[in-house]
Amino acid sequence: PGASHHDVFWRNILDRHSAIIEVPQDRWDWRLFYEEKESGKDSALSKWGGFFPEIAFDPRRYGIPPKVMPHIGVPQLLSLEVARRALIDAGYEGGEFDRENTSVIVGSADGGGLLGDSLIARAHLNLIEPDSEAWDRLPEWTEDAFAGVLTNISAGRVANRFDLGGTNVTLDAACASGLMSVDMAVSELVDGTANMALAGAIDVGQVPFQFVGFSNTRALSPTGKLQPFGQGADGTVMGEAITFIVLKRLADAERDGDRIYSV
């Protein structure tokens, strides 16, 4: 949030900029869940988090018909966009690299975001005999919807769109998912399974399910202020993020004249 480019992200860290805000009204109404003092079983202790602003997305760039886009979850759509930006930053926008031996390893622990949770709710409606209005408030199933919200499709969609023939896998190691994606990508390079790898991490799980669930484990900060190791610490604050990095073996990167950020 507040950092659509790595330079801005780094500047925000140096400036100690906080991107924590109340849940935006155009996402979902936090007032339906929030209880300031004591959380009930179906309420949330917090109304705070880090949220993406509106992000321009051209579906035609990725071969997605515009009418299909509402049926694909934000994690998959933004994975395509951020993976493209990473390739551009690495100097490979034109595609002159070993596509056949490029892997995509994505760490993701949040499923299909709000769209995915809404479709799960719709699939379970018959179990609770809902009124007719409940159906109208939820997104409808289409032939694209199921694949559009499956966590395991994120890496595959990137590999398919950019014609990458290496391993593509989405893994879930909870808060360690991003680090695990890097670890697995490095292993592919060391073992020679891949000559280049896109390692990514996705968390767009800022949905009622997460807020209510973490509140019932007493994990969320009701004040929305992170205080790691501080005596006044009262919980964590969730934030959205999607990031991709391009990895190669050092000798190969030097041979190809790549810009190297880190070893």
Coordinates of C-alpha atoms in Angstrom, one line a residue:
P1 CA 0.0 0.0 0.0
G2 CA 1.3 3.4 -1.0
A3 CA 4.3 1.8 -2.8
S4 CA 3.7 0.7 -6.4
H5 CA 7.4 0.7 -7.1
H6 CA 10.3 -0.7 -5.1
D7 CA 12.0 2.7 -4.8
V8 CA 8.9 4.2 -3.2
F9 CA 8.7 1.2 -0.9
W10 CA 12.3 1.7 0.3
R11 CA 11.7 5.4 0.8
N12 CA 8.6 4.7 2.9
I13 CA 10.7 2.4 5.1
L14 CA 13.4 5.1 5.5
D15 CA 10.8 7.8 6.2
R16 CA 8.9 5.5 8.7
H17 CA 5.8 6.1 6.6
S18 CA 2.7 4.3 7.9
A19 CA 0.2 3.0 5.3
I20 CA -2.3 1.8 7.9
I21 CA -5.8 3.1 7.5
E22 CA -9.4 2.1 8.3
V23 CA -10.9 -0.5 6.0
P24 CA -12.0 1.5 3.0
Q25 CA -15.8 1.8 2.5
D26 CA -15.4 0.6 -1.1
R27 CA -14.1 -2.7 0.1
W28 CA -16.5 -3.8 2.8
D29 CA -18.4 -2.1 5.7
W30 CA -16.3 -2.7 8.8
R31 CA -19.1 -1.3 11.0
L32 CA -21.0 -4.5 10.4
F33 CA -18.3 -6.5 12.3
Y34 CA -16.4 -4.1 14.6
E35 CA -16.7 -4.1 18.3
E36 CA -14.4 -1.6 20.0
K37 CA -13.9 -3.2 23.4
E38 CA -14.7 -6.9 23.4
S39 CA -15.1 -9.0 20.3
G40 CA -18.0 -11.5 20.1
K41 CA -17.6 -14.7 18.2
D42 CA -18.8 -13.1 14.9
S43 CA -17.2 -9.7 15.3
A44 CA -13.8 -8.1 14.8
L45 CA -11.6 -6.3 17.3
S46 CA -9.9 -4.3 14.6
K47 CA -10.9 -2.0 11.7
W48 CA -7.3 -1.2 10.6
G49 CA -5.0 -2.5 7.9
G50 CA -2.9 -1.8 4.9
F51 CA -4.9 -1.6 1.7
F52 CA -4.1 -1.2 -2.0
P53 CA -5.5 1.9 -3.7
E54 CA -7.3 1.5 -7.0
I55 CA -4.9 0.0 -9.5
A56 CA -5.3 0.3 -13.3
F57 CA -5.4 -3.0 -15.0
D58 CA -5.6 -3.7 -18.7
P59 CA -7.0 -7.2 -19.2
R60 CA -6.3 -7.2 -22.9
R61 CA -2.6 -7.0 -22.3
Y62 CA -2.8 -10.5 -20.7
G63 CA -5.3 -12.0 -23.1
I64 CA -8.2 -11.7 -20.7
P65 CA -11.6 -10.6 -22.2
P66 CA -12.8 -7.6 -20.3
K67 CA -16.1 -9.3 -19.5
V68 CA -14.2 -12.1 -17.8
M69 CA -12.1 -9.9 -15.5
P70 CA -14.8 -9.5 -12.7
H71 CA -14.7 -13.3 -12.3
I72 CA -11.0 -13.5 -11.7
G73 CA -9.7 -12.7 -8.2
V74 CA -7.4 -9.8 -7.4
P75 CA -4.5 -12.0 -6.5
Q76 CA -4.3 -13.6 -9.9
L77 CA -4.8 -10.3 -11.8
L78 CA -2.2 -8.4 -9.9
S79 CA 0.2 -11.3 -10.0
L80 CA 0.2 -10.9 -13.8
E81 CA 0.8 -7.1 -13.5
V82 CA 3.5 -7.3 -10.9
A83 CA 5.3 -10.2 -12.6
R84 CA 5.4 -8.1 -15.8
R85 CA 6.8 -5.1 -13.9
A86 CA 9.5 -7.3 -12.4
L87 CA 10.5 -8.6 -15.9
I88 CA 10.6 -5.1 -17.2
D89 CA 12.8 -4.0 -14.3
A90 CA 15.1 -6.9 -15.0
G91 CA 15.5 -5.8 -18.6
Y92 CA 13.5 -8.7 -20.1
E93 CA 10.3 -6.9 -21.3
G94 CA 11.0 -8.1 -24.8
G95 CA 11.2 -11.7 -23.7
E96 CA 14.8 -12.4 -24.8
F97 CA 15.6 -14.9 -22.1
D98 CA 15.5 -18.7 -21.6
R99 CA 11.7 -19.0 -21.2
E100 CA 11.7 -22.7 -21.4
N101 CA 13.8 -23.0 -18.2
T102 CA 12.2 -20.2 -16.2
S103 CA 10.3 -21.2 -13.1
V104 CA 7.5 -19.3 -11.2
I105 CA 7.3 -20.0 -7.5
V106 CA 4.6 -18.0 -5.6
G107 CA 3.9 -17.9 -1.9
S108 CA 0.3 -17.2 -1.2
A109 CA -1.8 -17.8 1.9
D110 CA -5.0 -15.9 1.3
G111 CA -6.9 -17.9 -1.3
G112 CA -9.1 -15.9 -3.7
G113 CA -9.6 -12.8 -1.7
L114 CA -13.1 -11.3 -1.2
L115 CA -14.4 -12.8 -4.5
G116 CA -13.2 -16.2 -3.4
D117 CA -14.8 -15.9 0.0
S118 CA -18.1 -14.7 -1.5
L119 CA -18.3 -17.7 -3.9
I120 CA -17.6 -20.0 -1.0
A121 CA -20.5 -18.4 0.9
R122 CA -22.7 -18.8 -2.2
A123 CA -21.8 -22.5 -2.5
H124 CA -22.9 -23.0 1.2
L125 CA -26.1 -21.1 1.1
N126 CA -28.3 -24.2 0.6
L127 CA -27.0 -25.5 3.9
I128 CA -28.6 -22.6 5.8
E129 CA -31.9 -22.1 3.9
P130 CA -31.3 -18.4 3.1
D131 CA -33.8 -15.8 2.0
S132 CA -33.9 -15.0 -1.7
E133 CA -32.0 -11.6 -1.2
A134 CA -28.9 -13.5 0.0
W135 CA -28.4 -14.9 -3.5
D136 CA -28.7 -11.5 -5.1
R137 CA -26.0 -10.0 -2.9
L138 CA -23.4 -12.5 -3.9
P139 CA -21.4 -12.9 -7.2
E140 CA -22.7 -15.5 -9.6
W141 CA -20.9 -18.5 -10.8
T142 CA -19.5 -18.5 -14.3
E143 CA -17.3 -20.9 -16.2
D144 CA -14.3 -18.7 -15.3
A145 CA -15.1 -18.1 -11.6
F146 CA -13.7 -21.3 -10.0
A147 CA -10.3 -21.1 -11.7
G148 CA -10.3 -17.4 -11.1
V149 CA -10.2 -17.8 -7.3
L150 CA -8.1 -20.9 -6.7
T151 CA -4.9 -20.1 -4.9
N152 CA -3.0 -22.7 -6.9
I153 CA -3.8 -21.0 -10.3
S154 CA -1.8 -17.8 -9.5
A155 CA 1.6 -19.2 -10.5
G156 CA 0.2 -21.1 -13.5
R157 CA -1.5 -18.1 -14.9
V158 CA 1.8 -16.1 -14.8
A159 CA 3.7 -19.1 -16.4
N160 CA 1.0 -19.5 -19.1
R161 CA 0.8 -15.8 -20.0
F162 CA 4.6 -15.3 -20.2
D163 CA 5.2 -18.7 -21.8
L164 CA 7.5 -20.0 -19.1
G165 CA 8.2 -23.7 -19.2
G166 CA 9.9 -24.3 -15.9
T167 CA 8.2 -25.3 -12.6
N168 CA 5.2 -23.4 -11.6
V169 CA 3.8 -23.8 -8.1
T170 CA 1.9 -21.9 -5.5
L171 CA 2.9 -22.7 -1.9
D172 CA 1.4 -21.8 1.5
A173 CA 3.7 -21.5 4.5
A174 CA 1.5 -18.9 6.2
C175 CA 3.6 -15.8 7.1
A176 CA 6.8 -17.5 5.7
S177 CA 5.3 -18.0 2.3
G178 CA 7.3 -15.3 0.6
L179 CA 10.6 -16.5 2.1
M180 CA 9.7 -20.1 1.1
S181 CA 9.1 -19.0 -2.5
V182 CA 12.6 -17.5 -2.6
D183 CA 14.1 -20.6 -0.9
M184 CA 12.5 -22.9 -3.4
A185 CA 13.5 -20.7 -6.4
V186 CA 17.1 -20.6 -5.2
S187 CA 17.1 -24.4 -4.9
E188 CA 15.9 -24.7 -8.5
L189 CA 18.8 -22.5 -9.7
V190 CA 21.4 -24.3 -7.6
D191 CA 20.1 -27.7 -8.8
G192 CA 20.0 -26.6 -12.4
T193 CA 16.3 -27.3 -12.7
A194 CA 15.9 -23.7 -13.8
N195 CA 18.1 -21.0 -15.3
M196 CA 15.9 -18.1 -14.1
A197 CA 13.1 -17.9 -11.6
L198 CA 10.3 -15.5 -10.7
A199 CA 9.8 -15.7 -6.9
G200 CA 6.6 -14.0 -5.7
A201 CA 4.5 -13.4 -2.7
I202 CA 0.8 -12.5 -2.5
D203 CA -1.4 -11.5 0.4
V204 CA -4.7 -9.8 -0.4
G205 CA -6.6 -11.4 2.4
Q206 CA -8.0 -8.2 3.9
V207 CA -11.5 -9.7 4.1
P208 CA -14.1 -10.1 6.9
F209 CA -13.2 -13.8 7.3
Q210 CA -9.6 -12.9 8.2
F211 CA -10.6 -10.0 10.5
V212 CA -13.1 -12.1 12.4
G213 CA -10.8 -15.2 12.5
F214 CA -7.8 -13.3 13.8
S215 CA -9.9 -11.4 16.3
N216 CA -11.1 -14.7 17.7
T217 CA -7.5 -15.8 18.3
R218 CA -6.9 -12.3 19.9
A219 CA -4.1 -11.7 17.4
L220 CA -5.2 -8.3 16.0
S221 CA -4.3 -4.9 17.5
P222 CA -7.5 -2.9 18.3
T223 CA -5.5 0.3 18.1
G224 CA -4.0 -0.4 14.7
K225 CA -0.5 0.4 15.9
L226 CA 2.3 -2.1 15.6
Q227 CA 4.8 -2.1 18.5
P228 CA 7.2 -5.0 17.9
F229 CA 8.9 -6.1 21.2
G230 CA 7.3 -3.1 22.9
Q231 CA 5.7 -3.3 26.4
G232 CA 2.6 -1.7 25.0
A233 CA 2.2 -4.1 22.1
D234 CA -1.4 -5.2 21.7
G235 CA -1.4 -7.4 18.5
T236 CA -0.6 -7.3 14.8
V237 CA -2.0 -5.4 11.9
M238 CA -2.5 -7.0 8.5
G239 CA -1.5 -5.4 5.2
E240 CA -1.9 -6.3 1.6
A241 CA 1.1 -6.9 -0.6
I242 CA 2.2 -8.5 -3.9
T243 CA 5.8 -8.6 -4.9
F244 CA 8.0 -10.5 -7.5
I245 CA 11.7 -10.7 -7.8
V246 CA 13.8 -12.1 -10.7
L247 CA 16.5 -14.6 -9.7
K248 CA 19.5 -16.0 -11.6
R249 CA 22.7 -17.6 -10.8
L250 CA 25.4 -14.9 -10.2
A251 CA 27.7 -16.1 -12.9
D252 CA 24.9 -16.1 -15.4
A253 CA 23.7 -12.7 -14.4
E254 CA 27.2 -11.3 -14.8
R255 CA 27.7 -13.1 -18.1
D256 CA 24.4 -11.5 -19.4
G257 CA 25.2 -8.0 -18.1
D258 CA 22.2 -8.0 -15.8
R259 CA 21.7 -5.3 -13.2
I260 CA 22.2 -7.0 -9.9
Y261 CA 20.5 -5.6 -6.8
S262 CA 21.5 -8.2 -4.3
V263 CA 23.5 -11.5 -3.9

